[in-house]
Coordinates of N, CA, C and O in Angstrom, one line a residue:
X1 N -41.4 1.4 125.4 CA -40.8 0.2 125.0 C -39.6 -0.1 125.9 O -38.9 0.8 126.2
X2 N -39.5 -1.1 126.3 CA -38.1 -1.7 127.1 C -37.2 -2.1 125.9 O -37.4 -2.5 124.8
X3 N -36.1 -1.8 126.7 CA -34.5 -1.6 125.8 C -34.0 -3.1 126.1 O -34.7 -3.6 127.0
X4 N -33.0 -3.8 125.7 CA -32.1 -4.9 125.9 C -31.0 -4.6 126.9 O -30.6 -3.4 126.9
X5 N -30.6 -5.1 127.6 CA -29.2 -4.7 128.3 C -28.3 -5.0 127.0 O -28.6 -5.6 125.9
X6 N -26.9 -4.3 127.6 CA -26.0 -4.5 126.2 C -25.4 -5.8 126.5 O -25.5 -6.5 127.6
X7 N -25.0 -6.0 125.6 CA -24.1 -7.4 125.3 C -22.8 -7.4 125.9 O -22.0 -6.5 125.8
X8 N -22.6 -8.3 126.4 CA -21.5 -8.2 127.7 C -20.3 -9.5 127.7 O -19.4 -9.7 128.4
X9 N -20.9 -10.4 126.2 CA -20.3 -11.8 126.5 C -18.3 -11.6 125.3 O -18.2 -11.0 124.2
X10 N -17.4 -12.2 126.1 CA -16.5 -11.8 125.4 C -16.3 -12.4 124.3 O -16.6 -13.5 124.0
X11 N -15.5 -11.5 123.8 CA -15.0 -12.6 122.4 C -14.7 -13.4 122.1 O -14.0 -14.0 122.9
X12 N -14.9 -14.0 121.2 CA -14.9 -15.6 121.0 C -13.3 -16.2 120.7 O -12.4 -15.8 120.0
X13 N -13.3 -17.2 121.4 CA -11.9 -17.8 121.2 C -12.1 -19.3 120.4 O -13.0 -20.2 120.3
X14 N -10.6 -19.1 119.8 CA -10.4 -19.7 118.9 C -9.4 -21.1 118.8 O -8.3 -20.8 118.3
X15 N -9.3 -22.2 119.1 CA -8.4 -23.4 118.8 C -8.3 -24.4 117.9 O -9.2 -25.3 117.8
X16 N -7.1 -24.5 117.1 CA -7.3 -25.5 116.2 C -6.0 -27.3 116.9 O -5.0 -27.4 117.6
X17 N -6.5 -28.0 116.2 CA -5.5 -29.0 116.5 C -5.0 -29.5 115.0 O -5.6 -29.8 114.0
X18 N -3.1 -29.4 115.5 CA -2.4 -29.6 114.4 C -1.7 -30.8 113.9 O -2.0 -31.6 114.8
X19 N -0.7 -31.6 112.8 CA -0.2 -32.7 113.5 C 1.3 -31.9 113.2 O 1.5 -32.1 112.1
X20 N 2.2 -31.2 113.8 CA 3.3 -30.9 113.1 C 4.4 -31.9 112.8 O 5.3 -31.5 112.1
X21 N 4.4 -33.0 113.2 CA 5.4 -33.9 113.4 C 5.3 -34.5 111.9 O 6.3 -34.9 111.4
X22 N 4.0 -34.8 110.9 CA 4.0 -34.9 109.7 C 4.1 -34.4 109.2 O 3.8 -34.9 108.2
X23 N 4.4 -32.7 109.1 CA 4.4 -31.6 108.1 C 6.0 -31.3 108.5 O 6.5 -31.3 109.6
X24 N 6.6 -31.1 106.9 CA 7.6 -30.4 106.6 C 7.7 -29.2 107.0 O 6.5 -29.0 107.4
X25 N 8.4 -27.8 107.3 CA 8.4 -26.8 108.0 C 7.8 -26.3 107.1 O 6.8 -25.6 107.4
X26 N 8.2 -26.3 105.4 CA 7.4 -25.5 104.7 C 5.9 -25.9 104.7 O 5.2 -25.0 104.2
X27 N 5.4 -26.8 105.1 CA 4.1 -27.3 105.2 C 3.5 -26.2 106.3 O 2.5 -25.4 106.2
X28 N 4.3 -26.6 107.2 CA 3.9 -25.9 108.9 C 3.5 -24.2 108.7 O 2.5 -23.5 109.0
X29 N 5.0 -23.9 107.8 CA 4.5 -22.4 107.6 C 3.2 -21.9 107.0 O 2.5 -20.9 107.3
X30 N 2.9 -23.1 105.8 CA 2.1 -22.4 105.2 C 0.3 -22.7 105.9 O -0.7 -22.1 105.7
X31 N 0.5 -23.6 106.7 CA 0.0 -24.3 107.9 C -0.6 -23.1 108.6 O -1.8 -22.9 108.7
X32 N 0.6 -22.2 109.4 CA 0.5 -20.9 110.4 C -0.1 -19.8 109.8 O -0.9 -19.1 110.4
X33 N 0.2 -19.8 108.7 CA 0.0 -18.6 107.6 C -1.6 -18.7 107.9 O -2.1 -17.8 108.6
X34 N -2.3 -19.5 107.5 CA -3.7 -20.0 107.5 C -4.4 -19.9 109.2 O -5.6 -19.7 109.5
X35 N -3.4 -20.1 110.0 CA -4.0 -20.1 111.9 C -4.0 -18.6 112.0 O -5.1 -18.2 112.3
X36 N -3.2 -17.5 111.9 CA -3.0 -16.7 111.8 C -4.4 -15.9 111.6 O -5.2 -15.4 112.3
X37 N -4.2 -16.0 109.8 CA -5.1 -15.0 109.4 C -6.7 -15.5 109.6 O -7.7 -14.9 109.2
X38 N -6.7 -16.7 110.2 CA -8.0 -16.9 110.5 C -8.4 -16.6 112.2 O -9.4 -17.2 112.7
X39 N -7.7 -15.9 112.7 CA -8.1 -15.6 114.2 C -7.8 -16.9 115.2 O -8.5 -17.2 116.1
X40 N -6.6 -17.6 114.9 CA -6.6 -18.5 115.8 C -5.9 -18.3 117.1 O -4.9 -17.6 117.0
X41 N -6.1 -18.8 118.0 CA -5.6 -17.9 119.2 C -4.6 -19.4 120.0 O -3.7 -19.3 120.8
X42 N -5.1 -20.5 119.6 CA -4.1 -21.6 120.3 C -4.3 -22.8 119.4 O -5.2 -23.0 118.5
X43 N -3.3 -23.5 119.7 CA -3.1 -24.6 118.8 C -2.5 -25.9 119.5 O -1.3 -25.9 119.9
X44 N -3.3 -26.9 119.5 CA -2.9 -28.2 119.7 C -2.4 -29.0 119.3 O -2.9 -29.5 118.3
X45 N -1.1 -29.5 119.9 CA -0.5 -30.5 118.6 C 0.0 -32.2 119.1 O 0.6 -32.3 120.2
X46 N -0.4 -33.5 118.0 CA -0.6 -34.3 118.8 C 0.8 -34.8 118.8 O 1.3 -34.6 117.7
X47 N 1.5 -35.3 119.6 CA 3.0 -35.7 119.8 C 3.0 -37.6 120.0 O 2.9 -38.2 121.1
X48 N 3.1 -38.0 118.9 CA 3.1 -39.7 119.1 C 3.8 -40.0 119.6 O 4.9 -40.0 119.1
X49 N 3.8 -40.7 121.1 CA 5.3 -41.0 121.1 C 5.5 -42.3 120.7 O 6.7 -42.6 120.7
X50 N 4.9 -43.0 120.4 CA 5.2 -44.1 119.5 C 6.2 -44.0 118.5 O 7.2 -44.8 118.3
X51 N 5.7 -42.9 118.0 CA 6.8 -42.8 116.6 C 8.4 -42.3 117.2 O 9.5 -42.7 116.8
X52 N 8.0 -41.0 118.3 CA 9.5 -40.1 118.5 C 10.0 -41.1 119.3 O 11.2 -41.2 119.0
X53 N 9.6 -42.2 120.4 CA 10.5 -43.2 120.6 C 9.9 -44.2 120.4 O 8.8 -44.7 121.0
X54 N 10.8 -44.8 119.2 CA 10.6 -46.1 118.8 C 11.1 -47.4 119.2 O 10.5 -48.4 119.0
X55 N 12.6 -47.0 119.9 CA 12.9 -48.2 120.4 C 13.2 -46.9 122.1 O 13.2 -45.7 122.3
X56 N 13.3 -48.3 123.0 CA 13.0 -47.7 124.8 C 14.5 -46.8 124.4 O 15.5 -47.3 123.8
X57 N 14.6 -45.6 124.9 CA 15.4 -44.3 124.8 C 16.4 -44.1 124.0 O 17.6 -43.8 124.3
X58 N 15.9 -44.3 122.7 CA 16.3 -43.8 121.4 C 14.7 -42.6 121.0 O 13.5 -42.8 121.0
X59 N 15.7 -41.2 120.7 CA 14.6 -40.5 120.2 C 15.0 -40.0 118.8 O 16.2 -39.8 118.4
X60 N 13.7 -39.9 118.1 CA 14.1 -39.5 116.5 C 13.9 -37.9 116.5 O 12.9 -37.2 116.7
X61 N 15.1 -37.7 116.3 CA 15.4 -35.9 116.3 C 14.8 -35.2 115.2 O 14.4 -34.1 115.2
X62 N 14.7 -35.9 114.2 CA 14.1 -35.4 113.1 C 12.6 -35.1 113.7 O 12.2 -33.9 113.8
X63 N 12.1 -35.8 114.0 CA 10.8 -35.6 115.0 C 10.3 -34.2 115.7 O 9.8 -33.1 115.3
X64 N 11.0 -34.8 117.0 CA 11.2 -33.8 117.8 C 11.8 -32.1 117.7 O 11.8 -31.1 118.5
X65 N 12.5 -32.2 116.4 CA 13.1 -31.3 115.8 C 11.7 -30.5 115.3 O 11.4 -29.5 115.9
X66 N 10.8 -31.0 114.2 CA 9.2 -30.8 113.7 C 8.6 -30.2 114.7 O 8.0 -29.1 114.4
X67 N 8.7 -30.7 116.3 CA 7.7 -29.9 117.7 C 8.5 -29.0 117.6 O 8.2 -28.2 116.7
X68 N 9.8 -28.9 118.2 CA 10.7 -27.8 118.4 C 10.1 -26.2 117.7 O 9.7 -25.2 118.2
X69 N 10.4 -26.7 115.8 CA 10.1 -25.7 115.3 C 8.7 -25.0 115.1 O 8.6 -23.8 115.0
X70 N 7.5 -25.9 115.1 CA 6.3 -25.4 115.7 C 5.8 -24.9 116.6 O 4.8 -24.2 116.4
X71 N 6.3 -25.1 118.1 CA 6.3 -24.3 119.1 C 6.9 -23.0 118.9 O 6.5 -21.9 119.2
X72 N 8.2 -23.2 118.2 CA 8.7 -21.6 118.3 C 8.1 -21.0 116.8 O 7.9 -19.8 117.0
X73 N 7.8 -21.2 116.0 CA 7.0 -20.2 114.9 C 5.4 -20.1 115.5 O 4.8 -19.2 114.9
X74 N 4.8 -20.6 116.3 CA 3.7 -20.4 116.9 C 3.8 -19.2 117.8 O 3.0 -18.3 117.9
X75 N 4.8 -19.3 118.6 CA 5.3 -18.4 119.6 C 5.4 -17.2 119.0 O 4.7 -16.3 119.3
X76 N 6.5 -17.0 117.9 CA 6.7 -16.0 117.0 C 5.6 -15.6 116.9 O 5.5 -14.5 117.4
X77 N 4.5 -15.9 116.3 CA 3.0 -15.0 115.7 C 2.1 -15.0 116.9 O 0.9 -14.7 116.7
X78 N 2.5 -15.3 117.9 CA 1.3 -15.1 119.0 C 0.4 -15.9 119.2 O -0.7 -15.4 119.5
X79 N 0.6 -17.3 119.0 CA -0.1 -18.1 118.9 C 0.2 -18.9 120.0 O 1.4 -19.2 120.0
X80 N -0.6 -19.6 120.8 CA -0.1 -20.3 122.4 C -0.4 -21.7 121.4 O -1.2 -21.9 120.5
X81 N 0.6 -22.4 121.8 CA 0.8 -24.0 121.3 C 0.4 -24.6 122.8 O 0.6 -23.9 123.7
X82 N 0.0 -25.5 122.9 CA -0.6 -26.7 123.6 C 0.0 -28.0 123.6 O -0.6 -28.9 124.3

């Protein structure tokens, strides 16, 4: 009988897309908590800028504050943000 070659293809990667700019941090955390323990390996997040600049170079920090801390608790657990 003839054998199979082994299996050679790598492991499967994983991406989800997030909105953090409408989630509360405690939202975000419990958000990560769930990217985490489900094998997520990157995470995309959509950045309106409609909303963060609303009027021509006024930016809403509260906003931008939301990316800020999503990139860096993504970072923290090993998770590449996008």
């Amino acid at each position: 009988p003839t054998t199979s070659p082994p299996i050679t293809s790598k492991p499967a990667f994983y991406g989800i897309n997030l909105h953090p700019v409408w989630m509360t941090t405690a939202e975000q955390d419990k958000a990560y908590t769930y990217v985490v323990d489900g094998g997520i390996q990157t995470v995309r997040m959509d950045v309106p800028w409609d909303v963060i600049e609303q009027v021509k170079g006024t930016y809403r920090a509260d906003y931008l504050g939301r990316i800020d801390y999503a990139v860096d608790q993504l970072t923290k657990k090993g998770v590449k943000p996008l």
